[in-house]
Coordinates of C-alpha atoms and ligand atoms in Angstrom, one line a residue:
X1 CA 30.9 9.5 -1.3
X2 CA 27.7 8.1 -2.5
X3 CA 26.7 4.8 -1.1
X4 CA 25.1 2.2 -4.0
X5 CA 23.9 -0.5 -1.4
X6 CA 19.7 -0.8 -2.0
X7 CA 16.2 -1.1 0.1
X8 CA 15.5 -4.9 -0.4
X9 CA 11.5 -6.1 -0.3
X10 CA 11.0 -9.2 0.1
X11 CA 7.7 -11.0 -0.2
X12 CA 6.5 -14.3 -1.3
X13 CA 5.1 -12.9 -4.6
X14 CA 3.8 -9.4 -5.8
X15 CA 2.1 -8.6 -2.6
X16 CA 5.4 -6.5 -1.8
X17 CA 4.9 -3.7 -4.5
X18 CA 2.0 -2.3 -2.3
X19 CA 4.6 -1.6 0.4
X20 CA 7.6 -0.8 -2.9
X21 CA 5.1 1.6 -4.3
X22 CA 4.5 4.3 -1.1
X23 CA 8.6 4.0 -0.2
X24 CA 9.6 4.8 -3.6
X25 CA 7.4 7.7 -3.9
X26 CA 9.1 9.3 -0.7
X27 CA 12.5 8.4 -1.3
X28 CA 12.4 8.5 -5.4
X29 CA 16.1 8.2 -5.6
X30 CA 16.9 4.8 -3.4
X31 CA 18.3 1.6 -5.3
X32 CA 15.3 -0.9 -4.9
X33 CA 15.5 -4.3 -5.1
X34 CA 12.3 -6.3 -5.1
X35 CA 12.5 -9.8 -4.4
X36 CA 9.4 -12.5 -4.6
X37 CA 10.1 -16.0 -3.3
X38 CA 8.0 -17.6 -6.1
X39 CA 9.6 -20.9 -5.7
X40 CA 8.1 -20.6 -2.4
X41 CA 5.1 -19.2 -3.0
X42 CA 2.0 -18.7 -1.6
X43 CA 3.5 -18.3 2.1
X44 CA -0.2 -18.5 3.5
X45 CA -1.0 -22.4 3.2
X46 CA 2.1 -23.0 4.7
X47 CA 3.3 -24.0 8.4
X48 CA 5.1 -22.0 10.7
X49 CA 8.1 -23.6 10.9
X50 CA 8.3 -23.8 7.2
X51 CA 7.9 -19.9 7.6
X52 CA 10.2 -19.5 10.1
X53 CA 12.9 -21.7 8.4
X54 CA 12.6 -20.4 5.2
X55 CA 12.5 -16.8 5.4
X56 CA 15.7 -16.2 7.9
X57 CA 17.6 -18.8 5.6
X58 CA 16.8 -17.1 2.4
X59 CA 16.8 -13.7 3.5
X60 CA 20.6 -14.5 4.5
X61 CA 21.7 -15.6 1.0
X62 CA 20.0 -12.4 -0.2
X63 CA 21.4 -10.0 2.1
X64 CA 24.8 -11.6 1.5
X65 CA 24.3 -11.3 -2.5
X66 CA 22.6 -7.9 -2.8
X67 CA 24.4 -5.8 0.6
X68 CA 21.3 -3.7 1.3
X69 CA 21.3 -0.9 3.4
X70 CA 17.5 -2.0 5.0
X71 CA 15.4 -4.6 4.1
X72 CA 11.5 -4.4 4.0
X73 CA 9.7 -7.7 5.0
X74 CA 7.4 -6.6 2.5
X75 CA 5.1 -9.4 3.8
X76 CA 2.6 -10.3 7.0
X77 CA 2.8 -13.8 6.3
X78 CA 6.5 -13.7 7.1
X79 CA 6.8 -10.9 9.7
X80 CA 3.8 -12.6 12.0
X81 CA 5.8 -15.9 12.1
X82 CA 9.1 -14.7 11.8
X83 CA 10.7 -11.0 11.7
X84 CA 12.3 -12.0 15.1
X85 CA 14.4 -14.8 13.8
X86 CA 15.6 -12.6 11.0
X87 CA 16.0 -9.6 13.2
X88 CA 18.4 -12.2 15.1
X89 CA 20.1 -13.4 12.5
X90 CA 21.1 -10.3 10.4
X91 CA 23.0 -7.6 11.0
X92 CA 20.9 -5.3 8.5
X93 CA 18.3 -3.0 10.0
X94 CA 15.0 -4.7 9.1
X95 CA 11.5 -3.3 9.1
X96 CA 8.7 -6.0 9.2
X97 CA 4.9 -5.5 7.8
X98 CA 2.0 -6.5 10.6
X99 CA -1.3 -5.9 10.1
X100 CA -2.8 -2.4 10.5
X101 CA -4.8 -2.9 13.6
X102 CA -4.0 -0.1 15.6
X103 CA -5.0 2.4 13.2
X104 CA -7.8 0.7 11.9
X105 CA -9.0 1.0 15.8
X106 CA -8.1 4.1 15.8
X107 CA -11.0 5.1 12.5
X108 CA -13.7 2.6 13.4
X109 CA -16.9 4.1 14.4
X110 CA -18.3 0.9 14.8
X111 CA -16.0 -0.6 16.6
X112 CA -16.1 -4.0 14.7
X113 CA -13.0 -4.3 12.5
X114 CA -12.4 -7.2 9.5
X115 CA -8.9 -8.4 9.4
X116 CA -8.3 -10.0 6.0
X117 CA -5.0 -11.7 5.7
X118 CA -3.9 -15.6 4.7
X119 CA -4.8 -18.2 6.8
X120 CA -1.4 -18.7 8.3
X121 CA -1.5 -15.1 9.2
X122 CA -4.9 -14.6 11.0
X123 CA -4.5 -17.3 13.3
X124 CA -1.0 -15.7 14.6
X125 CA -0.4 -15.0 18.6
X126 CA 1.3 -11.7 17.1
X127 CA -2.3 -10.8 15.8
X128 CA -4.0 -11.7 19.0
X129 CA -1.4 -9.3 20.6
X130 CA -2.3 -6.7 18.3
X131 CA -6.3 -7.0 18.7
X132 CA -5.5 -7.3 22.7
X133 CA -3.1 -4.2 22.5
X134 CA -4.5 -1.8 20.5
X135 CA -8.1 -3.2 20.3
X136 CA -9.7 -4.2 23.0
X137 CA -12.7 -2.3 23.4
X138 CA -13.4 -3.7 19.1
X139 CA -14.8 -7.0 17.8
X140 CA -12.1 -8.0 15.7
X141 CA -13.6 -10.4 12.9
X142 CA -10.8 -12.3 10.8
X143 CA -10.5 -14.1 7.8
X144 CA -7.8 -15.8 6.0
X145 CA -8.3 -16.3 1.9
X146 CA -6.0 -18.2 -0.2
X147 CA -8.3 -17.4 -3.1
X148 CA -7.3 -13.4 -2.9
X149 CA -3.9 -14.1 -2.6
X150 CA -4.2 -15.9 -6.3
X151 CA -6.2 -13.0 -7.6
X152 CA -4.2 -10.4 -6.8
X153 CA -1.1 -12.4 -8.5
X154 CA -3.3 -13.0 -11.7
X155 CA -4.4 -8.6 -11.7
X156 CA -1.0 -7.7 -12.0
X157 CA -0.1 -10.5 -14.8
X158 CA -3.3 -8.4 -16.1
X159 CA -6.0 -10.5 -15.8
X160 CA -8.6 -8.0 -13.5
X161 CA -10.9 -10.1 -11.1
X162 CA -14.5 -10.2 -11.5
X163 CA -16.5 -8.7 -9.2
X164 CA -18.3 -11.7 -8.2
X165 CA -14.8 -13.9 -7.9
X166 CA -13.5 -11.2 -4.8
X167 CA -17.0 -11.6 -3.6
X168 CA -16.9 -15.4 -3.2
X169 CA -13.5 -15.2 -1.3
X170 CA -15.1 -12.5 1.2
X171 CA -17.9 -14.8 1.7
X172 CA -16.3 -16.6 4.9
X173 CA -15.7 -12.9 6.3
X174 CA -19.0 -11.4 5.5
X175 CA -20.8 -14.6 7.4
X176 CA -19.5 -14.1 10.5
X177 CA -21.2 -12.9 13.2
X178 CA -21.4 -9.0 13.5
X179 CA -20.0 -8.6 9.9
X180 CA -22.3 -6.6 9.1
X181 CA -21.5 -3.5 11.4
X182 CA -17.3 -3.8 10.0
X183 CA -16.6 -0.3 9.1
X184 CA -12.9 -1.0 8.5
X185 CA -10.7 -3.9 7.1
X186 CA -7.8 -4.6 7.7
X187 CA -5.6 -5.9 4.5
X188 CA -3.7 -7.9 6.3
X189 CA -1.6 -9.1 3.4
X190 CA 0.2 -6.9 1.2
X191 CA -1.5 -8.6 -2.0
X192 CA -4.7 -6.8 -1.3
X193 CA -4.0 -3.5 -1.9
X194 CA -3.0 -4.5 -4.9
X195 CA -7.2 -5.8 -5.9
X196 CA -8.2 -3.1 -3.6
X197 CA -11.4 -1.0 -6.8
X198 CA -12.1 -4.8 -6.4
X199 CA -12.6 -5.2 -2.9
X200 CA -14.1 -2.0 -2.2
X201 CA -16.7 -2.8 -5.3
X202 CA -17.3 -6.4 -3.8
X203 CA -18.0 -4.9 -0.4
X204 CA -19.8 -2.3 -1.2
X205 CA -21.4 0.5 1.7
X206 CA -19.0 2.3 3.8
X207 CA -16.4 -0.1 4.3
X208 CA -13.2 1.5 4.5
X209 CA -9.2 -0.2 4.0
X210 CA -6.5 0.0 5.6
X211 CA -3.0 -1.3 5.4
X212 CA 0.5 -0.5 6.6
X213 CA 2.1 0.7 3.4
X214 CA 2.6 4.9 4.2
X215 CA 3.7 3.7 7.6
X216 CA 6.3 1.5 6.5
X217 CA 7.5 4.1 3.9
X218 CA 7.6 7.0 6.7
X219 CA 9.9 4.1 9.0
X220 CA 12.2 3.4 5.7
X221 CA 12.7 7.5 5.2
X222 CA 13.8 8.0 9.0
X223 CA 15.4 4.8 9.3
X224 CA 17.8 6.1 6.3
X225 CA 17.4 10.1 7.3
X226 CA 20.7 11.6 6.4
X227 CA 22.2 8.8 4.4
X228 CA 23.7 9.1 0.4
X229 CA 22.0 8.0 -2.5
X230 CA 23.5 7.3 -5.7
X231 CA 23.0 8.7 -8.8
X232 CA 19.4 7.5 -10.4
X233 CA 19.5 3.8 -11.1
X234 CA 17.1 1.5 -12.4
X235 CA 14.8 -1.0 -9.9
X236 CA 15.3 -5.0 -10.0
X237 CA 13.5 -7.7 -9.6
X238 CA 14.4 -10.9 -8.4
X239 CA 12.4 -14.3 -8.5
X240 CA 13.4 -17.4 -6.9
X241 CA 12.2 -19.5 -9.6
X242 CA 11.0 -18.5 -13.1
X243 CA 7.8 -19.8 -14.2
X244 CA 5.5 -18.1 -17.4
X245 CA 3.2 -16.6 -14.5
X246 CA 6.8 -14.8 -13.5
X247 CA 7.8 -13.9 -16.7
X248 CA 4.1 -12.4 -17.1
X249 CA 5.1 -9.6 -14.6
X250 CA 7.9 -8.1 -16.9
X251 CA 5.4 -4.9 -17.7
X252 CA 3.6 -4.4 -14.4
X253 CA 7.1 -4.7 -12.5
X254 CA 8.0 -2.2 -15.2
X255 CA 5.5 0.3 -14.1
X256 CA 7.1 -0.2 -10.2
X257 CA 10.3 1.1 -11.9
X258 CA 11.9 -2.4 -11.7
X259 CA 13.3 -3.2 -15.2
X260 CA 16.0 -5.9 -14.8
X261 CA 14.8 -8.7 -13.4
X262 CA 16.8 -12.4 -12.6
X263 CA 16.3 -15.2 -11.0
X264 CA 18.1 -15.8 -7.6
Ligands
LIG301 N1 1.8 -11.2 0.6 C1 1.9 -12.1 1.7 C2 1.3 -11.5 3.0 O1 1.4 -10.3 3.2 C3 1.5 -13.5 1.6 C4 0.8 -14.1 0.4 C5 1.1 -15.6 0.3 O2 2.1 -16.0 -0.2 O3 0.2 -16.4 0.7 O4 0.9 -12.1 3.9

């Protein structure tokens, strides 16, 4: 019996193919569906109960349309505010994306950390758990940036960032006090890895990243340990509202083995 139901991502945009990317490489034969809420997008300017009424509500409709086996929050945006409302409402196992601090803890030397996420996700209580949990003895410096966010989107509709752009939108992390003596960030939204040669050029020094993406793909693979697969079938992607910045995407969603694509 081979069982056809996928691994849905969800994010607001493209963020979600840093998480896709690391899960597809371990389990190469699972049914992916990738889904960006672009009529919702971006998810980081917005409130929390927007959040937290949107995602639950919208990952319903999904879950009853596509039948996944698991789905990915592929998103810290919508995990910090509200992976406990979905977990409530679904009955689908569901694996969340929070921000790396424990491990980045874990490598610093320093023990100052940069946590780089959107603005609606640095200033969550779950992150002030985190930093109180698993980093207590670290100055944790944090910085939301819209601006990244939009980067990232435009790199994989191929338009690369400049240099000097990514180092603008660090600027309000890099003036904080103690910034100097980071040794590890944090990418605290899963649209940075995606500009990561950028960041790591902008920053410069011995500034390392880290985000949750191998993690989440090790929980995905024992999460579904023992489970069927079917036969090779192609990845799709779903927007929730086509726009030309969407249809852009076609060839980089391509190279993330997601060749259909529709709109919800
Ligand atoms: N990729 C998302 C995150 O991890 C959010 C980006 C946005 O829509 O602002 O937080």
């Amino acid at each position: 019996m081979t069982d056809s139901r996928p691994i849905l991502f969800f994010d607001s945009g493209v963020g979600g193919l840093s998480v896709l990317a690391p899960t597809a490489r371990l389990l190469p034969q699972a049914p992916l569906v990738y889904v960006a809420d672009s009529a919702g997008f971006p998810y980081g300017t917005r409130s929390e109960a927007e959040i937290a009424a949107r995602v639950p509500a919208l990952l319903g409709r999904l879950a009853e349309r596509y039948d996944p086996r698991l789905i990915v929050i592929a998103c810290n945006t919508a995990s910090t505010i509200a992976l406990q409302h979905v977990r409530a409402a679904l009955d689908v196992p569901i694996v969340g994306t929070v921000p790396a601090i424990k491990p980045a803890a874990e490598r610093s030397r320093t023990r100052v950390i940069g946590v780089l996420g959107t603005d609606a996700t640095v200033r969550q209580p779950y992150v002030d758990d985190l930093a109180a949990r698993f980093a207590a003895d670290c100055t944790v410096i944090r910085h939301g940036s819209a601006e990244l966010v939009e980067l990232a989107e435009a790199a994989l509709g191929g338009e690369r960032p400049s240099i000097a752009t990514v180092r603008d939108a660090l600027a309000g992390l890099l003036s904080q006090d103690r910034a100097g003596e980071i040794d590890v960030i944090v990418n605290a939204c899963t649209h940075f890895p995606l500009i990561q040669d950028a960041l790591e050029s902008a920053i410069g020094g011995k500034v390392s990243f880290i985000d949750g993406g191998a993690g989440i793909a090790r929980r995905v693979a024992y999460l579904t340990a023992g489970q069927q697969w079917p036969e090779p079938i192609s990845g799709r992607a779903v927007f929730t509202a086509r726009s030309a910045r969407t249809d852009k995407l076609a060839p980089a969603l391509a190279r993330f083995g997601l060749v259909e694509v529709e709109t919800l």
